[in-house]
Coordinates of N, CA and C in Angstrom, one line a residue:
X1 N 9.3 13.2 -3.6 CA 9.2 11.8 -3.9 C 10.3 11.4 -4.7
X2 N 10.4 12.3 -5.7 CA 12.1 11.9 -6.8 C 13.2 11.7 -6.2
X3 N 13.2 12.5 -5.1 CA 14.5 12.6 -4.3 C 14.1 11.5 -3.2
X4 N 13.6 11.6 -2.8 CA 13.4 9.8 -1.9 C 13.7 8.7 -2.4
X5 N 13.2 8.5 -3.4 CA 12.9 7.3 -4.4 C 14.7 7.6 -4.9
X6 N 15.1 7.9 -5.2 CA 16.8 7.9 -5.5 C 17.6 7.8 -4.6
X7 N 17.3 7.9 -2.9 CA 18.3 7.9 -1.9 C 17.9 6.5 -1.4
X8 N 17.7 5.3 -2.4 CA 17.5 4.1 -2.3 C 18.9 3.5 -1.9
X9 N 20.1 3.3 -2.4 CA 21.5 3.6 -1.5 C 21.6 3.5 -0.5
X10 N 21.3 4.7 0.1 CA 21.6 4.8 1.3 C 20.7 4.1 2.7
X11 N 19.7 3.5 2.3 CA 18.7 2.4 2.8 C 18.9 0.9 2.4
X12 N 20.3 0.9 1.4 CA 20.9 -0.7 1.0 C 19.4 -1.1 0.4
X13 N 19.3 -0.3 -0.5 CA 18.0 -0.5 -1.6 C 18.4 -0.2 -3.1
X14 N 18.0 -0.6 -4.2 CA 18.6 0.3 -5.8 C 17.8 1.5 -5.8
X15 N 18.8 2.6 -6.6 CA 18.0 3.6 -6.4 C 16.9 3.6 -7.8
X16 N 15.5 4.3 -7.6 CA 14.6 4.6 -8.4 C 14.4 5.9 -9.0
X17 N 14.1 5.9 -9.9 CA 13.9 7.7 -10.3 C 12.4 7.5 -11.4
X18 N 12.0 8.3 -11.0 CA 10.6 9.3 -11.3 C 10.0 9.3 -12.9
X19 N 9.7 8.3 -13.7 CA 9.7 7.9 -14.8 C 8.3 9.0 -15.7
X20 N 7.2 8.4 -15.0 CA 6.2 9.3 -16.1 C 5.3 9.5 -14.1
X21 N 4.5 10.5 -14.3 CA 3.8 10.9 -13.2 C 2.3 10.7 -14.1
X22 N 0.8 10.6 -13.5 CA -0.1 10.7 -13.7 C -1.4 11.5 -13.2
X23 N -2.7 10.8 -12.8 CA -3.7 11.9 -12.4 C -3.6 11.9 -10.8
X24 N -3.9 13.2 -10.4 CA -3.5 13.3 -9.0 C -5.1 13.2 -8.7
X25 N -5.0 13.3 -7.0 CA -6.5 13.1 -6.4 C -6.3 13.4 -5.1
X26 N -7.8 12.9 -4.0 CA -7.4 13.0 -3.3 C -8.3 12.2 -2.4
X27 N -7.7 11.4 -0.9 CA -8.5 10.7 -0.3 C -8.7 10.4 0.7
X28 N -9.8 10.6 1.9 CA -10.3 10.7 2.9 C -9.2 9.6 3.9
X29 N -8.6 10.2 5.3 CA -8.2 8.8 5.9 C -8.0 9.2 7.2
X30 N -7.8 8.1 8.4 CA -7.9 8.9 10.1 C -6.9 10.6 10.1
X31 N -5.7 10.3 8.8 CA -5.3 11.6 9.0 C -5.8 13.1 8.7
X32 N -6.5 12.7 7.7 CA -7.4 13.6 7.1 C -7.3 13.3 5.2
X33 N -7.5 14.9 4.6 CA -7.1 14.5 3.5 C -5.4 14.3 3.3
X34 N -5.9 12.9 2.1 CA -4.2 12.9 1.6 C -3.8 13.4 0.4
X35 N -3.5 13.5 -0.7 CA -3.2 14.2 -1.7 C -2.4 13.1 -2.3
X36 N -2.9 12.5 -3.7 CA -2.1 11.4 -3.7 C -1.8 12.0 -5.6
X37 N -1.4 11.1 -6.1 CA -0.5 11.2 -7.4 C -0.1 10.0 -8.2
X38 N -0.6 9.5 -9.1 CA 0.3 8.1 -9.9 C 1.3 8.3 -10.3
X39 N 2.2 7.5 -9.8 CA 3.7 7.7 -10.0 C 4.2 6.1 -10.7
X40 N 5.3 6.6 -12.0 CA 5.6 5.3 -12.2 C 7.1 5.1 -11.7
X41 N 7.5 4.5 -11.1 CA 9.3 4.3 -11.3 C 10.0 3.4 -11.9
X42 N 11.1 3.9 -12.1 CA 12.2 3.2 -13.4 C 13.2 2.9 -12.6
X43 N 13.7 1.6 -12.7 CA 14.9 1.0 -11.3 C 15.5 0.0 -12.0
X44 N 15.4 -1.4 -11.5 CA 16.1 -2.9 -11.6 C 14.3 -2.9 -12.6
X45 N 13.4 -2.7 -12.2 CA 11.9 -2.7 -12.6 C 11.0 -1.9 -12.7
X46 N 10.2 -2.0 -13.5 CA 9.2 -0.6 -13.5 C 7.9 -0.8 -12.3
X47 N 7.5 -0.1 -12.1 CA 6.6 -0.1 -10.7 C 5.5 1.0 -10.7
X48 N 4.4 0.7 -10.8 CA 3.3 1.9 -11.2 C 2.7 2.0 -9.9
X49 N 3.1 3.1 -9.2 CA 2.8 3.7 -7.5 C 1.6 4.3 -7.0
X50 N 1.6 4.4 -6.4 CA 0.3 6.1 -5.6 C 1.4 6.7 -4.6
X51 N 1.9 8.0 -5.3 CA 2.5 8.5 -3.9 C 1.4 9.4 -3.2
X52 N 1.7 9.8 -1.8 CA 0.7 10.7 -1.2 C 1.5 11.5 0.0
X53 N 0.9 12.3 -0.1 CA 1.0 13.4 1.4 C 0.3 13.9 2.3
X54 N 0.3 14.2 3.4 CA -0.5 14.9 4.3 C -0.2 16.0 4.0
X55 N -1.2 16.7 4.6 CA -0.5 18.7 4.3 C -1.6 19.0 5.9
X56 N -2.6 18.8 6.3 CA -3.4 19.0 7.3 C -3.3 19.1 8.6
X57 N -2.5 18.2 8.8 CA -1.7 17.5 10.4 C -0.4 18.1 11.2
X58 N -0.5 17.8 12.2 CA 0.3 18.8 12.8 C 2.0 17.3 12.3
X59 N 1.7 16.8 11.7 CA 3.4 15.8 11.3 C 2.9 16.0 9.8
X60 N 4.3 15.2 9.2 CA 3.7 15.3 7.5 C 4.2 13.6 7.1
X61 N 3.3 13.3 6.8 CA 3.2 11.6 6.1 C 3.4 11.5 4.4
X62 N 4.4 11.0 4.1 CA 4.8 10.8 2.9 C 5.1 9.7 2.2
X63 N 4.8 9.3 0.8 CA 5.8 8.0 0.7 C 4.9 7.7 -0.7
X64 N 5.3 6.1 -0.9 CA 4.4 5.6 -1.8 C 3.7 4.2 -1.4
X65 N 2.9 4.0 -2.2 CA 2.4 2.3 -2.3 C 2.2 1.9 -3.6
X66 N 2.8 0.7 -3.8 CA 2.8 -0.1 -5.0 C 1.9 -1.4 -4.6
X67 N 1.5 -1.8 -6.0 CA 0.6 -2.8 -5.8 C 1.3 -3.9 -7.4
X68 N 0.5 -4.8 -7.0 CA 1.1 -6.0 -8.1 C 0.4 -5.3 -9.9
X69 N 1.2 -6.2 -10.4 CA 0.9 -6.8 -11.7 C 0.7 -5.3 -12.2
X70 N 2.1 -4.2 -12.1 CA 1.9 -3.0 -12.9 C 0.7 -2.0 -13.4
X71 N 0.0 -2.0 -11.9 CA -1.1 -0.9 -11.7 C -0.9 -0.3 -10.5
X72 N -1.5 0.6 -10.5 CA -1.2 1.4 -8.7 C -2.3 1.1 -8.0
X73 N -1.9 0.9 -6.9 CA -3.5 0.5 -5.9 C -4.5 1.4 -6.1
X74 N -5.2 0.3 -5.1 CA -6.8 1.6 -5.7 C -6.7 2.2 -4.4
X75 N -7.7 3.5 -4.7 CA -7.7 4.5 -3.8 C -8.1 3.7 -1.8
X76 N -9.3 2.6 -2.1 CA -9.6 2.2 -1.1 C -8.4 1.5 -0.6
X77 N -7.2 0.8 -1.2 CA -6.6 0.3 -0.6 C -5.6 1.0 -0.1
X78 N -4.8 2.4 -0.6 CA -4.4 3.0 0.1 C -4.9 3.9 1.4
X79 N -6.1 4.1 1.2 CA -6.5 4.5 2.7 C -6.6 3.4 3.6
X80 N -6.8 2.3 3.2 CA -7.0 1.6 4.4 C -5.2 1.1 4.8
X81 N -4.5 0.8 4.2 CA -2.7 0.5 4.6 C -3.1 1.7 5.6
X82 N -3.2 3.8 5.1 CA -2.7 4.7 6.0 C -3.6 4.6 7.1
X83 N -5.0 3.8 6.9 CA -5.8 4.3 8.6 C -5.2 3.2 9.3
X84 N -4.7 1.9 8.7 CA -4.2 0.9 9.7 C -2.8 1.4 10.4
X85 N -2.2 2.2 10.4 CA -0.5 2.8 10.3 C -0.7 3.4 12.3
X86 N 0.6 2.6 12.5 CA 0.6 3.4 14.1 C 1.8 3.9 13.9
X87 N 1.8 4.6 14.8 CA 3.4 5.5 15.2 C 3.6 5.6 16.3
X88 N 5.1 4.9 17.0 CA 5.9 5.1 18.1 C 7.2 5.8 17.7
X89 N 7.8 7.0 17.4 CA 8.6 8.0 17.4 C 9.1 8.1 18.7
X90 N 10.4 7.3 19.1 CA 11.2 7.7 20.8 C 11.4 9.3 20.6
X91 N 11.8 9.6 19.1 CA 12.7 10.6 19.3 C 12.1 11.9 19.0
X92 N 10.5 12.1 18.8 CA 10.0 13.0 18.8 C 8.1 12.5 19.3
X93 N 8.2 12.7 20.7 CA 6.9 12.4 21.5 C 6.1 13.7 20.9
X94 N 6.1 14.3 20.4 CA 5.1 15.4 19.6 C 4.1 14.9 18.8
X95 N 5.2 14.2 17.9 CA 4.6 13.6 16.7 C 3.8 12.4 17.0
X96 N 4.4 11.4 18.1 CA 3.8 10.4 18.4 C 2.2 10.8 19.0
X97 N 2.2 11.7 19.8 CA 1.1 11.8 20.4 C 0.2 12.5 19.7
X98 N 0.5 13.4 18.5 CA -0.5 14.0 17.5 C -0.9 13.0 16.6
X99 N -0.1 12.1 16.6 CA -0.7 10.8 15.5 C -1.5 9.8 16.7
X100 N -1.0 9.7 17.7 CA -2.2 8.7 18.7 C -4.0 9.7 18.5
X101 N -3.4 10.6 18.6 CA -4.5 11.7 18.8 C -5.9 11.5 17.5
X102 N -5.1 11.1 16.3 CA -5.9 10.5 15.6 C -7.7 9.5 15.7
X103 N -8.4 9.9 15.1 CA -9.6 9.4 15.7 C -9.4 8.1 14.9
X104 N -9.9 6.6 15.4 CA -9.6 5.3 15.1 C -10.9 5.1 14.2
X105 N -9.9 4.8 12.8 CA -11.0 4.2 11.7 C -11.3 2.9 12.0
X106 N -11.5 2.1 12.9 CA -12.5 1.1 13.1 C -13.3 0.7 12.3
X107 N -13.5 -0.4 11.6 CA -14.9 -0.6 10.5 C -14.8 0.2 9.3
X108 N -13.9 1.2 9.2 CA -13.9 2.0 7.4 C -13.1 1.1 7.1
X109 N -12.5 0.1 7.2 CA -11.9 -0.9 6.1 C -12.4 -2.4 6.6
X110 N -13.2 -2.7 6.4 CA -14.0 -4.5 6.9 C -13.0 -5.1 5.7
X111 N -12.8 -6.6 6.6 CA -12.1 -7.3 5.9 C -12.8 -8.0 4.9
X112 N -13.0 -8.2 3.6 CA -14.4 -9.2 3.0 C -14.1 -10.6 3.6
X113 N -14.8 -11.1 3.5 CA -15.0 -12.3 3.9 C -14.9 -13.2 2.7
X114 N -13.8 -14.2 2.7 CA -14.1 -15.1 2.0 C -14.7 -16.7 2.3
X115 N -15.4 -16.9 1.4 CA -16.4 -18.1 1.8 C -15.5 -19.7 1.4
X116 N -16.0 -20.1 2.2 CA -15.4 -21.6 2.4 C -15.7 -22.5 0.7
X117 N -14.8 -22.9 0.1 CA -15.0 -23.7 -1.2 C -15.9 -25.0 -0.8
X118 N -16.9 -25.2 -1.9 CA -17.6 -26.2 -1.3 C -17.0 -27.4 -2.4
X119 N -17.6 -28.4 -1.5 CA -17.3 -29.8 -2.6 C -15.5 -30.2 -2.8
X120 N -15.3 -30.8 -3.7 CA -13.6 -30.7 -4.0 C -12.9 -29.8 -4.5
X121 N -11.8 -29.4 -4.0 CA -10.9 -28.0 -4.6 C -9.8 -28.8 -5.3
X122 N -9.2 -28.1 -6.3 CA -7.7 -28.4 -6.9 C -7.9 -28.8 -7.9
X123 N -7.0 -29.1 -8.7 CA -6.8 -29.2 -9.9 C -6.3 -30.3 -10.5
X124 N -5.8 -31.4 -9.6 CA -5.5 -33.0 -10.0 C -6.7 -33.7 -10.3
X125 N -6.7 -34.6 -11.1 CA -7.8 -35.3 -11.4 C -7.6 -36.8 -10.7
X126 N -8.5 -36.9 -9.8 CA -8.4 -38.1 -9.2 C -8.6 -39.3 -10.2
X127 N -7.1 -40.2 -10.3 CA -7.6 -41.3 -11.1 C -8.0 -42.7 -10.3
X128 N -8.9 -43.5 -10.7 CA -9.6 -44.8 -9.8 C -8.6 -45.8 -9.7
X129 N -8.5 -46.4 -8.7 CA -7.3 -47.1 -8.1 C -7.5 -48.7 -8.8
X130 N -6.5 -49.2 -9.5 CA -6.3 -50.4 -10.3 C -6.7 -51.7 -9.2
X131 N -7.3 -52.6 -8.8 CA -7.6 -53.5 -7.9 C -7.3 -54.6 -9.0
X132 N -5.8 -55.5 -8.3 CA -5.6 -56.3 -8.7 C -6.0 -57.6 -8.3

């Protein structure tokens, strides 16, 4: 992950490097288990992560996810980004078809529903119109 996060350069990105790490874990997803890790990075900005890996699968999935306002996502939201993830690989049909091969998490991430605002929304205060 140190060494990814630093070859930001070469992707016309700044590079990052590997500031403080935290508690690792691990979490169910169409790939199987992932093995994940809090990671913070130090760059233009600080950025508190979830990196993760496959180790189960016939490919190996790696990377991070960041989430807002300097916390790392929660566990349900990184599984649901990896069970939503497709892969078209031209240049290696192995991988592609071992990742189609994947059984489809359908319904393990339901969108919530948000409910319609009743009455008036916003924050202007309607003022009463002067009749001259």
């Amino acid at each position: 992950m140190a060494r990814r996060a630093a070859n930001g350069p070469a992707l016309d990105r700044p590079a990052l490097a590997v500031a403080r790490t935290g508690a690792r874990g691990q979490i169910r997803t169409k790939c199987g288990a992932i093995e994940t890790l809090e990671v913070t990075f130090a760059g233009p900005a600080q950025r508190s992560c979830t990196g993760f890996v496959t180790r189960d699968t016939a490919f190996q999935l790696d990377g991070w996810l960041c989430a807002p306002l300097a916390r790392p996502p929660e566990p349900q939201a990184l599984g649901c980004t990896l069970d939503a993830l497709s892969l078209v690989d031209l240049a290696d049909a192995d991988a592609t078809a071992a990742f189609a091969a994947l059984p489809d998490a359908a319904g393990a991430c339901p969108l919530a529903a948000v409910p319609e605002p009743q009455g008036r929304t916003g924050s202007l205060i309607r003022r009463p119109q002067n009749k001259k």
